[in-house]
Coordinates of C-alpha atoms in Angstrom, one line a residue:
X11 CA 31.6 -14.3 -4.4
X12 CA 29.0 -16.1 -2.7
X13 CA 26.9 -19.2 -3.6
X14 CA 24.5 -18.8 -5.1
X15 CA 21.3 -21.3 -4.9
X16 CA 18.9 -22.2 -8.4
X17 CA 15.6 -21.6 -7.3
X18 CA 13.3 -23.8 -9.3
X19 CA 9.6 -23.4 -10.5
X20 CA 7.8 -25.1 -7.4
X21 CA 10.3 -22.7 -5.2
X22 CA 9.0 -19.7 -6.4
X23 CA 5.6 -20.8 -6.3
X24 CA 6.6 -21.3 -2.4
X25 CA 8.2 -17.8 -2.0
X26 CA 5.2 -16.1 -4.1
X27 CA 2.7 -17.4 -2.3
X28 CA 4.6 -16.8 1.1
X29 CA 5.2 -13.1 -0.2
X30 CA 1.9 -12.8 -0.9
X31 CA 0.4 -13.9 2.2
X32 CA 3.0 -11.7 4.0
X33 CA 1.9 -8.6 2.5
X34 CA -1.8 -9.6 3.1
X35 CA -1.5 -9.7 6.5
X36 CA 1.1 -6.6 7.4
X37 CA -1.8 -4.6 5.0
X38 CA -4.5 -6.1 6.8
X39 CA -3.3 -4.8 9.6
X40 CA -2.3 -1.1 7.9
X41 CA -6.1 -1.2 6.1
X42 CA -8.6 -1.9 9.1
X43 CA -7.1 1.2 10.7
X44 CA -8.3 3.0 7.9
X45 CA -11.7 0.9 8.0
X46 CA -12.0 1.9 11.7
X47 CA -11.1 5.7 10.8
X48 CA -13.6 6.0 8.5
X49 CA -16.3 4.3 10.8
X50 CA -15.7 4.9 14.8
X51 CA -12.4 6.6 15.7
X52 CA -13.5 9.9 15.8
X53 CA -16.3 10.0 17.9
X54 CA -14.3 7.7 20.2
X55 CA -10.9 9.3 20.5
X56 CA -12.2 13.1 19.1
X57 CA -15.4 13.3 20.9
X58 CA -15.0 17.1 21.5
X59 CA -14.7 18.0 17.8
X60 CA -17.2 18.2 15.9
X61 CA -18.7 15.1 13.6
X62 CA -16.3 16.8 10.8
X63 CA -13.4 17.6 12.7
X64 CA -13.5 14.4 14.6
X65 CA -13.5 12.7 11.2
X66 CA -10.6 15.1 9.8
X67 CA -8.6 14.0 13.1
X68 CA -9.3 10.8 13.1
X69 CA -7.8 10.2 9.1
X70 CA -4.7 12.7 10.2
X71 CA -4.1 9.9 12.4
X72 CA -4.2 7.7 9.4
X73 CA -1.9 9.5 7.8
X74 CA 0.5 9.1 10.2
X75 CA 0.9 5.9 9.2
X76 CA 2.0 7.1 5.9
X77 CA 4.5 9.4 6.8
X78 CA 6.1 6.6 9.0
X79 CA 6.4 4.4 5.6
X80 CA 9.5 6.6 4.3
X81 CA 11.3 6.2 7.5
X82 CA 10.5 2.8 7.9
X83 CA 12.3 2.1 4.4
X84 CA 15.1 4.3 5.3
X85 CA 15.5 2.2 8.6
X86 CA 14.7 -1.5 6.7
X87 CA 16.1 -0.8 3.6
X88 CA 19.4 -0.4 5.8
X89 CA 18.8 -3.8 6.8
X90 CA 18.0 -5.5 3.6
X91 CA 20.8 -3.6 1.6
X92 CA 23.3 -4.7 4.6
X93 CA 22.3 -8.0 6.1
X94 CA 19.5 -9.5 3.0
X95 CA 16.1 -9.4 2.0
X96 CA 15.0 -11.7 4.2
X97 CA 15.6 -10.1 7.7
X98 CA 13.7 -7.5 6.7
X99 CA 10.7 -9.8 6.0
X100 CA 10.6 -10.9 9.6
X101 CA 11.3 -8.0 11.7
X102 CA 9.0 -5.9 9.8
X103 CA 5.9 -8.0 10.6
X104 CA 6.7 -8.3 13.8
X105 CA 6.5 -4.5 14.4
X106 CA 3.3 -4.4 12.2
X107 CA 1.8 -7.1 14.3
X108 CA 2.7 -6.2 17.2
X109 CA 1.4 -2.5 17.0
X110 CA -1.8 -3.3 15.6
X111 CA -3.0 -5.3 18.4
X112 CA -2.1 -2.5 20.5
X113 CA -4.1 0.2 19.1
X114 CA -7.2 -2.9 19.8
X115 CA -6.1 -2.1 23.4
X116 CA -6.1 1.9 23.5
X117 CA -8.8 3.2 25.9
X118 CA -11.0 5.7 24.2
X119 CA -10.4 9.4 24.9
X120 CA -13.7 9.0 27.5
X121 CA -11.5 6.7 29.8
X122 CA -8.2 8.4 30.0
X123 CA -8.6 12.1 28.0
X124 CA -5.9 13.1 25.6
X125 CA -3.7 10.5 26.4
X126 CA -5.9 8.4 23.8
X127 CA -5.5 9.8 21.0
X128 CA -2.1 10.2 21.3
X129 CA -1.7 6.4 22.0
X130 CA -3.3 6.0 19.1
X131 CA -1.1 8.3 17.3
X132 CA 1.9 6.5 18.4
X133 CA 0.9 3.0 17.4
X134 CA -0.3 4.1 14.2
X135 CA 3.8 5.3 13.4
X136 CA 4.5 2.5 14.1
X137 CA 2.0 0.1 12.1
X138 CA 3.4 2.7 9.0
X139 CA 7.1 2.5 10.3
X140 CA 6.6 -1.5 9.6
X141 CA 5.3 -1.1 6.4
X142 CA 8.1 0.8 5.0
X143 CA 10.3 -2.1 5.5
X144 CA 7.2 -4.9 4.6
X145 CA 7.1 -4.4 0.9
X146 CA 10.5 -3.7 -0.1
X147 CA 11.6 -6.8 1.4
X148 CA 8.5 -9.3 0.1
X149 CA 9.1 -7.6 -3.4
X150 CA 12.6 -7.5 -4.1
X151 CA 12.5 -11.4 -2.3
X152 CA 10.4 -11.9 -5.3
X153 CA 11.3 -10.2 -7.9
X154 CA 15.3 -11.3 -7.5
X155 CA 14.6 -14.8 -7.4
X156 CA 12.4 -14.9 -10.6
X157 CA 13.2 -15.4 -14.2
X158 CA 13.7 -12.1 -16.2
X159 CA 10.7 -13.1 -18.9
X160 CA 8.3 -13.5 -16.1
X161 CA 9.6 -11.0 -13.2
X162 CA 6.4 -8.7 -13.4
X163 CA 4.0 -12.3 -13.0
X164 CA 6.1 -13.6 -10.1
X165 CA 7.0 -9.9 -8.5
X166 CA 3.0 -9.0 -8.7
X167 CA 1.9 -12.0 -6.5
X168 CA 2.9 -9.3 -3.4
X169 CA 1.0 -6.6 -5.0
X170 CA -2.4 -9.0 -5.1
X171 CA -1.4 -9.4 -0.4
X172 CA -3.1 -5.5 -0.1
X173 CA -6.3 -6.8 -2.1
X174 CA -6.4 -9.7 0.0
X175 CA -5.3 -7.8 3.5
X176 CA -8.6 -4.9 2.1
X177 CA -10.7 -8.0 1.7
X178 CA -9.9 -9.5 5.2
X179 CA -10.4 -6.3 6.9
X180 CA -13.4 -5.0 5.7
X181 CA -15.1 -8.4 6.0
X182 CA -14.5 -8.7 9.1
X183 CA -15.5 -5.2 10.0
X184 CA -18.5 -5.9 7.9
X185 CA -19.3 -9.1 9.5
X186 CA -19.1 -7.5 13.2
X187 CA -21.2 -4.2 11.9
X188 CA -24.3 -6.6 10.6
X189 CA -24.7 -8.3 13.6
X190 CA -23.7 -6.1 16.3
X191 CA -25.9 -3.1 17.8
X192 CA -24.4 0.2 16.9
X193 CA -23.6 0.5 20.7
X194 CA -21.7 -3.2 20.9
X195 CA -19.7 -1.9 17.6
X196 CA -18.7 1.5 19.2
X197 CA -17.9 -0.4 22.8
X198 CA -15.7 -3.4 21.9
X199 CA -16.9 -4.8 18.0
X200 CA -14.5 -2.6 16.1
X201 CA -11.5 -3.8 18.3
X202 CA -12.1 -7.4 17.0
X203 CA -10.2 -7.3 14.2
X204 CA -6.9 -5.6 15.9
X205 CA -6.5 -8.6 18.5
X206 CA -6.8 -10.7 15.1
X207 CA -3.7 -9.1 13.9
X208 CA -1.8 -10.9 16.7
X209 CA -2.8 -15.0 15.1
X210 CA -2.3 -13.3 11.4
X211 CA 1.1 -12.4 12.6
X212 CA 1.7 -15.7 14.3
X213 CA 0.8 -17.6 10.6
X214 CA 2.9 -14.9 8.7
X215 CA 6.0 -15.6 10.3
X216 CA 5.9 -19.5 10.2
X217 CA 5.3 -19.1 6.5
X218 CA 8.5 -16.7 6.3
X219 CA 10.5 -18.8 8.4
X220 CA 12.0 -21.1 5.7
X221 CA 12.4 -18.9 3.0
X222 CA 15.9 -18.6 1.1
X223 CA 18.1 -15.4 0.4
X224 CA 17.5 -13.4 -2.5
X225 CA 20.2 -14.5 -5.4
X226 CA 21.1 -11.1 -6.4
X227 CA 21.5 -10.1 -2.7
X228 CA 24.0 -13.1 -2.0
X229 CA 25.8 -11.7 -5.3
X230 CA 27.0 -8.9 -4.0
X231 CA 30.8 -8.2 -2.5
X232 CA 30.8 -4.8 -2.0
X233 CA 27.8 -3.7 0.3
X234 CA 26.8 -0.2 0.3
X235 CA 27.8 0.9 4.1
X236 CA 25.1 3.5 4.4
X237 CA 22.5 2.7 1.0
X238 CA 20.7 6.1 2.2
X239 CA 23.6 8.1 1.9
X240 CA 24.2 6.5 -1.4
X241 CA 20.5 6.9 -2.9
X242 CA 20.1 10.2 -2.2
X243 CA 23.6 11.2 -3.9
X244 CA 23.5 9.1 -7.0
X245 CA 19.5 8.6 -7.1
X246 CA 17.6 11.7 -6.1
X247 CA 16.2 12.6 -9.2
X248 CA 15.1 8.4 -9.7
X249 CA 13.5 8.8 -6.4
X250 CA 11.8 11.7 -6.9
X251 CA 10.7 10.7 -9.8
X252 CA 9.2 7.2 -8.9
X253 CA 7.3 8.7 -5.8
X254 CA 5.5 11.5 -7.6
X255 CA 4.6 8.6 -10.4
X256 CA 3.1 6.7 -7.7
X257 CA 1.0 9.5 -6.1
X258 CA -1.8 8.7 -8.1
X259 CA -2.4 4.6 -7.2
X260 CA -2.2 5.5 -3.7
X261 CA -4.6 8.5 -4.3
X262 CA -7.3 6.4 -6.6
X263 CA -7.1 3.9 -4.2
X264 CA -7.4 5.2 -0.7
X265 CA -10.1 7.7 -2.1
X266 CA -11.8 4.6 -3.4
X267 CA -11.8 2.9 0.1
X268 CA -10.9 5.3 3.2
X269 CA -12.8 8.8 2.2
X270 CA -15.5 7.4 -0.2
X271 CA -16.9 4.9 2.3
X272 CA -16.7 8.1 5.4
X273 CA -18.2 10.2 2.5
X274 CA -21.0 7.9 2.0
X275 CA -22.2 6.8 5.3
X276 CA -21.7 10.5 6.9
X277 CA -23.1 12.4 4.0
X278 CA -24.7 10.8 1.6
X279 CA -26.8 8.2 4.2
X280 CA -26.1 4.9 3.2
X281 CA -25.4 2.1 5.4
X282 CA -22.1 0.8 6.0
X283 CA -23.0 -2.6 4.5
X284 CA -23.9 -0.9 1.4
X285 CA -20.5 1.1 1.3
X286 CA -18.3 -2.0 2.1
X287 CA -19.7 -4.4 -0.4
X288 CA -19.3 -1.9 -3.2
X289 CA -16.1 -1.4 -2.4
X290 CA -15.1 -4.7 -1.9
X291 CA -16.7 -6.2 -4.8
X292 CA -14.3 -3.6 -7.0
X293 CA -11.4 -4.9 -4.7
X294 CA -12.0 -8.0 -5.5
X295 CA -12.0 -7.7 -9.4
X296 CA -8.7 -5.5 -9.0
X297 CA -7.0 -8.2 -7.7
X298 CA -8.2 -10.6 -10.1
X299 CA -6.9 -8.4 -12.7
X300 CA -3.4 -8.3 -10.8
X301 CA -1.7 -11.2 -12.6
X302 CA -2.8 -10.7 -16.1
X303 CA -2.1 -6.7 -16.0
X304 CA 2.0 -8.4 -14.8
X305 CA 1.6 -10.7 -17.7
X306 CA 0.9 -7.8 -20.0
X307 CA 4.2 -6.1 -18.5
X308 CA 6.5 -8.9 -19.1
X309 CA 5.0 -8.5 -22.9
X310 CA 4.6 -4.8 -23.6
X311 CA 6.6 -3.4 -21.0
X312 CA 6.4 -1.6 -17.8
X313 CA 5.9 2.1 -19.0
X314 CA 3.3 1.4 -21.3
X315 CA 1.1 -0.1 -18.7
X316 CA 2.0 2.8 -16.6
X317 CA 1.3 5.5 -18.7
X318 CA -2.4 3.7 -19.6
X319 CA -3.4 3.8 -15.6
X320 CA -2.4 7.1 -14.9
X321 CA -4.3 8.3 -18.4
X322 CA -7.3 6.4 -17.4
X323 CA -7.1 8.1 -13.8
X324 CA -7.5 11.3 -15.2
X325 CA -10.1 10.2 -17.6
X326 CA -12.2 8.9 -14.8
X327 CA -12.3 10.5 -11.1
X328 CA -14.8 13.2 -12.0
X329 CA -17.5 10.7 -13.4
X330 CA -16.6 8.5 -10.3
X331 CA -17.2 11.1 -7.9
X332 CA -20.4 11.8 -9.9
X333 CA -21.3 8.1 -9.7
X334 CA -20.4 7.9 -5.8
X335 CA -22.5 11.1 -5.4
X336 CA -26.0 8.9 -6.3
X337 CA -25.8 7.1 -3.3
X338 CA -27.1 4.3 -5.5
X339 CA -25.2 0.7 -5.4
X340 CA -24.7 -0.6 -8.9
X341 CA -23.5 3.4 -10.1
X342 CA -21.0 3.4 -7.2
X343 CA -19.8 0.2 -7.8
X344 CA -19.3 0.8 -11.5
X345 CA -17.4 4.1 -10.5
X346 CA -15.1 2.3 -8.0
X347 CA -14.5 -1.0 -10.4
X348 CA -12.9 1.7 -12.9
X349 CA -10.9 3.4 -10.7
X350 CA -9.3 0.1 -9.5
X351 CA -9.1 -1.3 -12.9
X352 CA -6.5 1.8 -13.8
X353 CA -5.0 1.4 -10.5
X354 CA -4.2 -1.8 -11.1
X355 CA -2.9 -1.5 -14.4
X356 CA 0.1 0.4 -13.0
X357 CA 0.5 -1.5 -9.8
X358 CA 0.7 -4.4 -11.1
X359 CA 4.1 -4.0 -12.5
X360 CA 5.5 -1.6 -10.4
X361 CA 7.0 -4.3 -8.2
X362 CA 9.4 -5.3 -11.2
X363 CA 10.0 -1.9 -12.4
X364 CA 11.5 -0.2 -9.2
X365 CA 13.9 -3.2 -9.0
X366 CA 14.9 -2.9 -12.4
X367 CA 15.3 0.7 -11.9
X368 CA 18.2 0.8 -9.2
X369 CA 21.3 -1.2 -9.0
X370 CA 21.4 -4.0 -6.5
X371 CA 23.6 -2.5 -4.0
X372 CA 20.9 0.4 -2.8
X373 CA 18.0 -1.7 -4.1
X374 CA 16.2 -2.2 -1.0
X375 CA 16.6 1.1 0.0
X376 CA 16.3 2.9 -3.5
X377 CA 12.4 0.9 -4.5
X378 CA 11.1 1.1 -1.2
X379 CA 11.8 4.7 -0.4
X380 CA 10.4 5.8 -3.5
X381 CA 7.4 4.0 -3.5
X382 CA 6.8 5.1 0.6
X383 CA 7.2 8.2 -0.7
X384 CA 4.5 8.2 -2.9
X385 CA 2.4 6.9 -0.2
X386 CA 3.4 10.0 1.7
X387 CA 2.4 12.3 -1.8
X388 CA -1.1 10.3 -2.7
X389 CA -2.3 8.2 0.6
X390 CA -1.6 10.3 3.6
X391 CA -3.4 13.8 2.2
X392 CA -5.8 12.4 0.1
X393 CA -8.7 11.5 3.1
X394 CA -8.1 14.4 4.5
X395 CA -8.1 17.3 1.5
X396 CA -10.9 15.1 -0.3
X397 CA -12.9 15.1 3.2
X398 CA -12.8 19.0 3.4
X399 CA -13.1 19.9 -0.4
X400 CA -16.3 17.8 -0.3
X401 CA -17.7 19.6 2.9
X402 CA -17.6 22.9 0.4
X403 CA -18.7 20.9 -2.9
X404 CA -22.8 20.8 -2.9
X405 CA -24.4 17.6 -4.0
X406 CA -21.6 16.3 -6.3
X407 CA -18.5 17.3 -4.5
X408 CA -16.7 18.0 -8.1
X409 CA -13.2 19.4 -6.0
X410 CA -13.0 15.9 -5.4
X411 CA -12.7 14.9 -8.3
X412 CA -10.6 17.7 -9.9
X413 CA -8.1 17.3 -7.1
X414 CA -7.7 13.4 -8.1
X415 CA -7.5 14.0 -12.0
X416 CA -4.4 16.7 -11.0
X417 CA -2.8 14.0 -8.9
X418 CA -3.1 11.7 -12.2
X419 CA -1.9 14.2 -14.5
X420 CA 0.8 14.9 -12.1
X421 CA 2.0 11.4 -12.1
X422 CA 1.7 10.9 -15.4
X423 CA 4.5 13.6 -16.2
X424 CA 6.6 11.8 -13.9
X425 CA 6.2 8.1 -15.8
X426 CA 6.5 10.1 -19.1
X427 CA 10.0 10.7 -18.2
X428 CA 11.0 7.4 -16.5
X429 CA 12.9 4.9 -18.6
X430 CA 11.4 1.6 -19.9
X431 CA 13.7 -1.3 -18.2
X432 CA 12.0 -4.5 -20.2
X433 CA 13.7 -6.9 -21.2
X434 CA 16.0 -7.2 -19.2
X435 CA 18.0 -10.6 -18.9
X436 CA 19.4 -10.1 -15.0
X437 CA 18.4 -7.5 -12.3
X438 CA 22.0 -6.7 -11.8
X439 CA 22.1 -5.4 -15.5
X440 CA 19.4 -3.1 -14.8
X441 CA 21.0 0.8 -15.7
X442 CA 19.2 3.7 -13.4
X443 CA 17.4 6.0 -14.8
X444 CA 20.1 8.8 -13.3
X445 CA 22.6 7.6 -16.0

């Protein structure tokens, strides 16, 4: 067996916060796309469609990215399952990193025709092909080192990096859209914070560059020789499972900031300062609310929290999409706070639940596929089917809102019949949920 190091307190406060600022940056990277989606892409890279269709293209672009996350966790979760957690940590940003500056770089479909937009389609595989590999590494490098009374605290320091990434994204494309002309935005300003990517990649992987191997990883004889192989004979159902119950975060959240802030600059008329600080000011609150929603899952459970988000979700999307639908600042906010509030609840311990749920051997593989997968389910369609329901839905685009409470109902089926895995006194005594 190998050797296997005690990680003391001030070492996980090391690996949390270099998780944390990991997963902040490889989301940054993931979230301005959508940012820019919403805003400029399809005018720039669509311009023959119309203001609809360009926008319709320019988010199936976007949800690219999310069909690339399940293959990206097949292809890292390889890695981590074979070779360790931390590989994974490293060569994952690197692709992230690298691809976003890229798509800063495209030439718009004016200067070189179709070609654009299927750069851009390319890069954006790749940014989601990263991804896939990003949080299964950062979480389970996390979550494996921490103590089992306090695994959802420590393993939800990674789930507060998209909150952060969201907030650095939108900032600075909120920054560069106050004080540029609309013409200086649509020329070079929204490329800005794509060549960023490159120095946040540059600070990610100094951060990474000392951190150790995961315990439970380094505990292990008998490696899985192809995890996939494995998951999908012992785990379907567990998979299948975990991705529909995490259809609805994805959905409440990337209807929260990808179609509700195209939604209210193209329709409803508000400016995209307006939009942006709504949105981010219920980002910011969400992750606030990150580590005392974990604290509440280390006490109460995992499923119980779970079960509560998705049951608020349903509760809430048709008097958000009311709220969003006055155009007004304080109504919107107060519908978007909600939404992320229930989000969050879930979220927050999901990073210690898919570990606990799959047995160390196919863990990297197992957790990340499912929860890609469920970015596939919620994230990927969501912009799009919300975008074209609401072109059909008068002045309160109600399909909206129906199709986001089924999602939730959906999902919460799928928690109702997933195990509860608190306490439990060492990852490797976690028992699947196939069993």
């Amino acid at each position: 067996m190998h050797d296997v190091r005690t990680v003391k307190a001030p070492s996980m406060v090391r690996l949390a916060t270099a998780s944390l600022a990991g997963t902040a940056i490889e989301f940054y990277d993931f979230f301005v796309y959508g940012t820019a989606a919403a805003l400029v892409l399809g005018p720039l890279f669509f311009p023959t469609f119309s203001p609809l269709a360009g926008t319709l293209a320019a988010f199936g672009t976007f949800g690219v990215g999310f069909v690339a996350r399940p293959l990206g966790s097949v292809l890292f979760g390889h890695i981590g399952d074979r070779r360790g957690r931390r590989p994974v940590l490293v060569a994952s940003l690197l692709l992230t990193g690298a691809s976003t500056v890229a798509v800063g770089c495209v030439p718009t479909y004016e200067s070189i025709g179709m070609a654009a937009p299927v750069l851009l389609l390319v890069l954006r595989f790749l940014q989601g092909l990263g991804l896939g590999g990003e949080w299964g590494g950062a979480v389970l490098l996390t979550a494996e080192h921490a103590p089992a009374e306090r695994r959802a605290l420590w393993a939800s320091f990674p789930q507060i990096g998209p909150a952060v990434g969201f907030l650095l994204a939108n900032g600075v494309m909120l920054a560069l859209s106050a004080s540029l002309t609309e013409a200086q935005f649509a020329s070079w300003g929204w490329r800005v914070p794509f060549w960023a990517a490159g120095v946040l990649a540059v600070a990610g992987l100094w951060l990474r560059s000392s951190l150790a191997e995961s315990p439970s990883f380094l505990e292990i004889d008998d490696h899985a020789r192809v995890p996939l192989a494995e998951v999908v004979r012992d785990h379907w159902r567990l998979v299948l499972l975990t991705a529909g119950a995490l259809a609805v975060g994805y959905a409440v959240f990337y209807a929260v900031t990808t179609w509700s802030l195209a939604y209210g600059t193209e329709r409803l008329g508000v400016s995209r300062t307006v939009m942006l600080g709504c949105i981010m000011a219920a980002v910011v609150v969400k992750g606030a609310l990150t580590p005392v929603a974990a604290l509440l899952g280390d006490r109460y459970g995992r499923r119980p929290l779970c079960l509560t988000g998705c049951a608020v979700a349903a509760l809430w999307m048709c008097p958000m999409v009311a709220l969003l639908s006055t155009g007004e600042p304080l109504p919107m906010f107060l519908g978007f706070l909600v939404a992320m509030i229930a989000f969050i609840t879930m979220f927050a311990v999901i990073a210690a639940y898919l570990p606990e749920l799959y047995e160390p051997r196919v863990r990297c593989t197992g957790a990340a596929v499912g929860y890609n997968l469920g970015g596939v389910l919620g994230g990927a369609l969501t912009p799009i089917v919300a975008t074209a329901l609401a072109e059909h839905g008068g002045r309160i685009p109600w399909g909206v809102g129906v199709y986001l409470t089924g999602i939730a109902l959906f999902s919460l089926g799928c928690f109702a019949l997933l195990p509860e895995t608190r306490p439990v006194p060492h990852l490797a005594a976690a028992v699947p949920a196939t069993e």
